[in-house]
Structures are given as C-alpha cells and as structure tokens.
Amino acid sequence: MIQITIPEPNVTITKKIDPQESNIYGFTEFHLITRELGGIFMFYNENDELLFVGKARKLRPRIKKHFEDSVSPIRMHRDEVTKIEVCIVEDPVHREIYETYLINEGKAKYNEDKVFFRQA
C-alpha cells in the first residue's frame, strides 16, 4: 500500500464578515498567498467540509480566478467558501498526486474531475 502524507498548509486564510478592506468574496488576505510558487489549494465551508481541491503552477492568480471566472466549478458556490488552505508543492507530479488523493479521501463536494468515489 502507498502511504501519502499531505503537507501542512503554508497559508490559511478565512472569510471576514462585512470586511471594511478591499476583498474578494470576503477574503482580505490574498496577499499572503504566493503568486510565484506552485502548489495545491483547498476550499472549505463553515462546517470545515472540503468543497474543492485544485493545483496551480502559480497559486494566487489561480485561486483568484475561481472567484472571478465564469467557468469555475465553484462559480455557483463561491459564497459557501469560508476558508482557503494552501500548500506549497513545487513538483508538478507531486501536485497531481496530492490533488487526486485529497479529492477522493476528502470527498471534495464540487470537484468533477479525478473523482473515484460516488457522491451520495
């Protein structure tokens, strides 16, 4: 059996209620997420349920795109996201493995690709 150990998140940002600062869907701390490095990211709801897992060569622009893009799998559920966790993973093969593993182990609610479990 293969043992996969997911790295600890390098950055966790949470949604603010009625933020006074500039924000995207209530998130004011996007500046904490690197724009130059690659990795994986996880979106959670207020009950800490995994909603979506993704990977990117450049994390901040990719995560922001999920909140701006009209084709994002979470476009109808953006308001549901209350926490974003980011793990720096530079190796593209490792990113692919972690993403697929997290989608299936965490039963990510809105991932459509790489799903090997059945939604209830």
PDB file of C-alpha atoms in Angstrom:
ATOM      1  CA  MET A   1       0.000   0.000   0.000  1.00  0.00           C
ATOM      2  CA  ILE A   2       1.214   3.507  -0.768  1.00  0.00           C
ATOM      3  CA  GLN A   3       1.337   5.969   2.117  1.00  0.00           C
ATOM      4  CA  ILE A   4       0.675   9.594   1.152  1.00  0.00           C
ATOM      5  CA  THR A   5       1.368  12.307   3.704  1.00  0.00           C
ATOM      6  CA  ILE A   6      -0.225  15.625   2.802  1.00  0.00           C
ATOM      7  CA  PRO A   7       1.965  18.607   3.693  1.00  0.00           C
ATOM      8  CA  GLU A   8       0.767  21.016   6.370  1.00  0.00           C
ATOM      9  CA  PRO A   9      -0.785  24.182   4.914  1.00  0.00           C
ATOM     10  CA  ASN A  10       1.706  27.025   4.444  1.00  0.00           C
ATOM     11  CA  VAL A  11      -1.104  29.590   4.446  1.00  0.00           C
ATOM     12  CA  THR A  12      -4.699  29.561   5.696  1.00  0.00           C
ATOM     13  CA  ILE A  13      -6.996  32.499   5.056  1.00  0.00           C
ATOM     14  CA  THR A  14     -10.554  32.879   6.283  1.00  0.00           C
ATOM     15  CA  LYS A  15     -13.525  34.864   5.113  1.00  0.00           C
ATOM     16  CA  LYS A  16     -14.314  38.040   7.023  1.00  0.00           C
ATOM     17  CA  ILE A  17     -17.856  39.095   7.868  1.00  0.00           C
ATOM     18  CA  ASP A  18     -18.592  42.521   6.390  1.00  0.00           C
ATOM     19  CA  PRO A  19     -14.926  43.431   5.705  1.00  0.00           C
ATOM     20  CA  GLN A  20     -14.005  47.116   5.519  1.00  0.00           C
ATOM     21  CA  GLU A  21     -10.851  46.409   3.472  1.00  0.00           C
ATOM     22  CA  SER A  22     -10.683  45.539  -0.197  1.00  0.00           C
ATOM     23  CA  ASN A  23     -11.865  41.940  -0.560  1.00  0.00           C
ATOM     24  CA  ILE A  24     -12.857  39.163  -2.910  1.00  0.00           C
ATOM     25  CA  TYR A  25     -15.939  37.337  -1.605  1.00  0.00           C
ATOM     26  CA  GLY A  26     -14.965  38.388   1.924  1.00  0.00           C
ATOM     27  CA  PHE A  27     -11.312  37.287   1.704  1.00  0.00           C
ATOM     28  CA  THR A  28      -8.983  40.181   2.515  1.00  0.00           C
ATOM     29  CA  GLU A  29      -5.662  38.314   2.865  1.00  0.00           C
ATOM     30  CA  PHE A  30      -4.937  37.082  -0.659  1.00  0.00           C
ATOM     31  CA  HIS A  31      -1.576  38.893  -0.363  1.00  0.00           C
ATOM     32  CA  LEU A  32      -0.433  36.105   1.997  1.00  0.00           C
ATOM     33  CA  ILE A  33      -0.645  33.551  -0.836  1.00  0.00           C
ATOM     34  CA  THR A  34       2.437  33.410  -3.033  1.00  0.00           C
ATOM     35  CA  ARG A  35       1.985  34.482  -6.621  1.00  0.00           C
ATOM     36  CA  GLU A  36       5.242  32.881  -7.811  1.00  0.00           C
ATOM     37  CA  LEU A  37       5.197  29.343  -6.411  1.00  0.00           C
ATOM     38  CA  GLY A  38       3.100  26.301  -7.239  1.00  0.00           C
ATOM     39  CA  GLY A  39       1.097  24.043  -5.006  1.00  0.00           C
ATOM     40  CA  ILE A  40      -2.322  22.764  -4.047  1.00  0.00           C
ATOM     41  CA  PHE A  41      -5.260  24.583  -2.501  1.00  0.00           C
ATOM     42  CA  MET A  42      -8.382  23.510  -0.666  1.00  0.00           C
ATOM     43  CA  PHE A  43     -11.658  25.384  -0.227  1.00  0.00           C
ATOM     44  CA  TYR A  44     -13.744  24.644   2.894  1.00  0.00           C
ATOM     45  CA  ASN A  45     -17.177  25.719   4.125  1.00  0.00           C
ATOM     46  CA  GLU A  46     -18.145  26.950   7.609  1.00  0.00           C
ATOM     47  CA  ASN A  47     -18.532  23.324   8.804  1.00  0.00           C
ATOM     48  CA  ASP A  48     -14.941  22.571   7.674  1.00  0.00           C
ATOM     49  CA  GLU A  49     -16.230  20.306   4.881  1.00  0.00           C
ATOM     50  CA  LEU A  50     -13.953  20.065   1.859  1.00  0.00           C
ATOM     51  CA  LEU A  51     -15.621  21.762  -1.101  1.00  0.00           C
ATOM     52  CA  PHE A  52     -12.935  21.849  -3.768  1.00  0.00           C
ATOM     53  CA  VAL A  53      -9.278  20.913  -4.317  1.00  0.00           C
ATOM     54  CA  GLY A  54      -7.102  22.398  -7.029  1.00  0.00           C
ATOM     55  CA  LYS A  55      -3.486  22.742  -8.070  1.00  0.00           C
ATOM     56  CA  ALA A  56      -1.549  25.510  -9.781  1.00  0.00           C
ATOM     57  CA  ARG A  57       1.880  26.488 -11.054  1.00  0.00           C
ATOM     58  CA  LYS A  58       1.238  29.968  -9.624  1.00  0.00           C
ATOM     59  CA  LEU A  59      -1.124  29.830  -6.673  1.00  0.00           C
ATOM     60  CA  ARG A  60      -2.553  33.314  -6.052  1.00  0.00           C
ATOM     61  CA  PRO A  61      -3.668  34.042  -9.645  1.00  0.00           C
ATOM     62  CA  ARG A  62      -5.249  30.590  -9.948  1.00  0.00           C
ATOM     63  CA  ILE A  63      -7.160  30.837  -6.683  1.00  0.00           C
ATOM     64  CA  LYS A  64      -8.418  34.335  -7.510  1.00  0.00           C
ATOM     65  CA  LYS A  65      -9.613  33.034 -10.869  1.00  0.00           C
ATOM     66  CA  HIS A  66     -12.004  30.670  -9.106  1.00  0.00           C
ATOM     67  CA  PHE A  67     -13.742  33.717  -7.635  1.00  0.00           C
ATOM     68  CA  GLU A  68     -13.835  35.671 -10.911  1.00  0.00           C
ATOM     69  CA  ASP A  69     -14.164  33.085 -13.690  1.00  0.00           C
ATOM     70  CA  SER A  70     -17.494  32.179 -15.261  1.00  0.00           C
ATOM     71  CA  VAL A  71     -16.416  28.561 -15.853  1.00  0.00           C
ATOM     72  CA  SER A  72     -15.050  27.677 -12.403  1.00  0.00           C
ATOM     73  CA  PRO A  73     -16.630  24.534 -10.897  1.00  0.00           C
ATOM     74  CA  ILE A  74     -17.383  26.573  -7.751  1.00  0.00           C
ATOM     75  CA  ARG A  75     -18.951  29.560  -9.568  1.00  0.00           C
ATOM     76  CA  MET A  76     -22.404  28.813  -8.126  1.00  0.00           C
ATOM     77  CA  HIS A  77     -20.987  28.102  -4.655  1.00  0.00           C
ATOM     78  CA  ARG A  78     -18.462  30.925  -4.083  1.00  0.00           C
ATOM     79  CA  ASP A  79     -20.402  32.300  -1.112  1.00  0.00           C
ATOM     80  CA  GLU A  80     -20.116  28.895   0.572  1.00  0.00           C
ATOM     81  CA  VAL A  81     -16.296  29.077   0.778  1.00  0.00           C
ATOM     82  CA  THR A  82     -15.183  30.338   4.207  1.00  0.00           C
ATOM     83  CA  LYS A  83     -11.604  29.030   4.415  1.00  0.00           C
ATOM     84  CA  ILE A  84      -8.773  28.521   1.925  1.00  0.00           C
ATOM     85  CA  GLU A  85      -5.728  26.395   2.738  1.00  0.00           C
ATOM     86  CA  VAL A  86      -2.620  26.494   0.557  1.00  0.00           C
ATOM     87  CA  CYS A  87       0.309  24.048   0.473  1.00  0.00           C
ATOM     88  CA  ILE A  88       3.466  24.903  -1.479  1.00  0.00           C
ATOM     89  CA  VAL A  89       4.332  21.926  -3.705  1.00  0.00           C
ATOM     90  CA  GLU A  90       6.781  22.790  -6.467  1.00  0.00           C
ATOM     91  CA  ASP A  91       6.995  19.382  -8.173  1.00  0.00           C
ATOM     92  CA  PRO A  92       4.147  19.077 -10.733  1.00  0.00           C
ATOM     93  CA  VAL A  93       3.961  15.293 -10.325  1.00  0.00           C
ATOM     94  CA  HIS A  94       3.557  15.653  -6.563  1.00  0.00           C
ATOM     95  CA  ARG A  95       0.852  18.317  -7.068  1.00  0.00           C
ATOM     96  CA  GLU A  96      -1.067  15.918  -9.304  1.00  0.00           C
ATOM     97  CA  ILE A  97      -0.819  13.088  -6.767  1.00  0.00           C
ATOM     98  CA  TYR A  98      -1.835  15.266  -3.801  1.00  0.00           C
ATOM     99  CA  GLU A  99      -4.748  16.800  -5.687  1.00  0.00           C
ATOM    100  CA  THR A 100      -6.180  13.436  -6.750  1.00  0.00           C
ATOM    101  CA  TYR A 101      -5.635  11.958  -3.290  1.00  0.00           C
ATOM    102  CA  LEU A 102      -7.285  14.881  -1.474  1.00  0.00           C
ATOM    103  CA  ILE A 103     -10.267  14.976  -3.833  1.00  0.00           C
ATOM    104  CA  ASN A 104     -11.028  11.352  -3.133  1.00  0.00           C
ATOM    105  CA  GLU A 105     -10.031  10.994   0.515  1.00  0.00           C
ATOM    106  CA  GLY A 106     -11.776  14.225   1.480  1.00  0.00           C
ATOM    107  CA  LYS A 107     -14.699  13.576  -0.893  1.00  0.00           C
ATOM    108  CA  ALA A 108     -14.470  17.121  -2.238  1.00  0.00           C
ATOM    109  CA  LYS A 109     -18.022  18.234  -2.942  1.00  0.00           C
ATOM    110  CA  TYR A 110     -17.530  20.247  -6.144  1.00  0.00           C
ATOM    111  CA  ASN A 111     -14.645  18.512  -7.892  1.00  0.00           C
ATOM    112  CA  GLU A 112     -15.802  16.879 -11.101  1.00  0.00           C
ATOM    113  CA  ASP A 113     -12.543  15.509 -12.486  1.00  0.00           C
ATOM    114  CA  LYS A 114     -10.360  12.845 -10.860  1.00  0.00           C
ATOM    115  CA  VAL A 115     -13.256  11.599  -8.735  1.00  0.00           C
ATOM    116  CA  PHE A 116     -13.177   7.883  -7.903  1.00  0.00           C
ATOM    117  CA  PHE A 117     -15.884   7.921  -5.239  1.00  0.00           C
ATOM    118  CA  ARG A 118     -19.628   8.277  -5.706  1.00  0.00           C
ATOM    119  CA  GLN A 119     -21.407  11.321  -4.319  1.00  0.00           C
ATOM    120  CA  ALA A 120     -24.291  10.402  -2.013  1.00  0.00           C
TER     121      ALA A 120
END
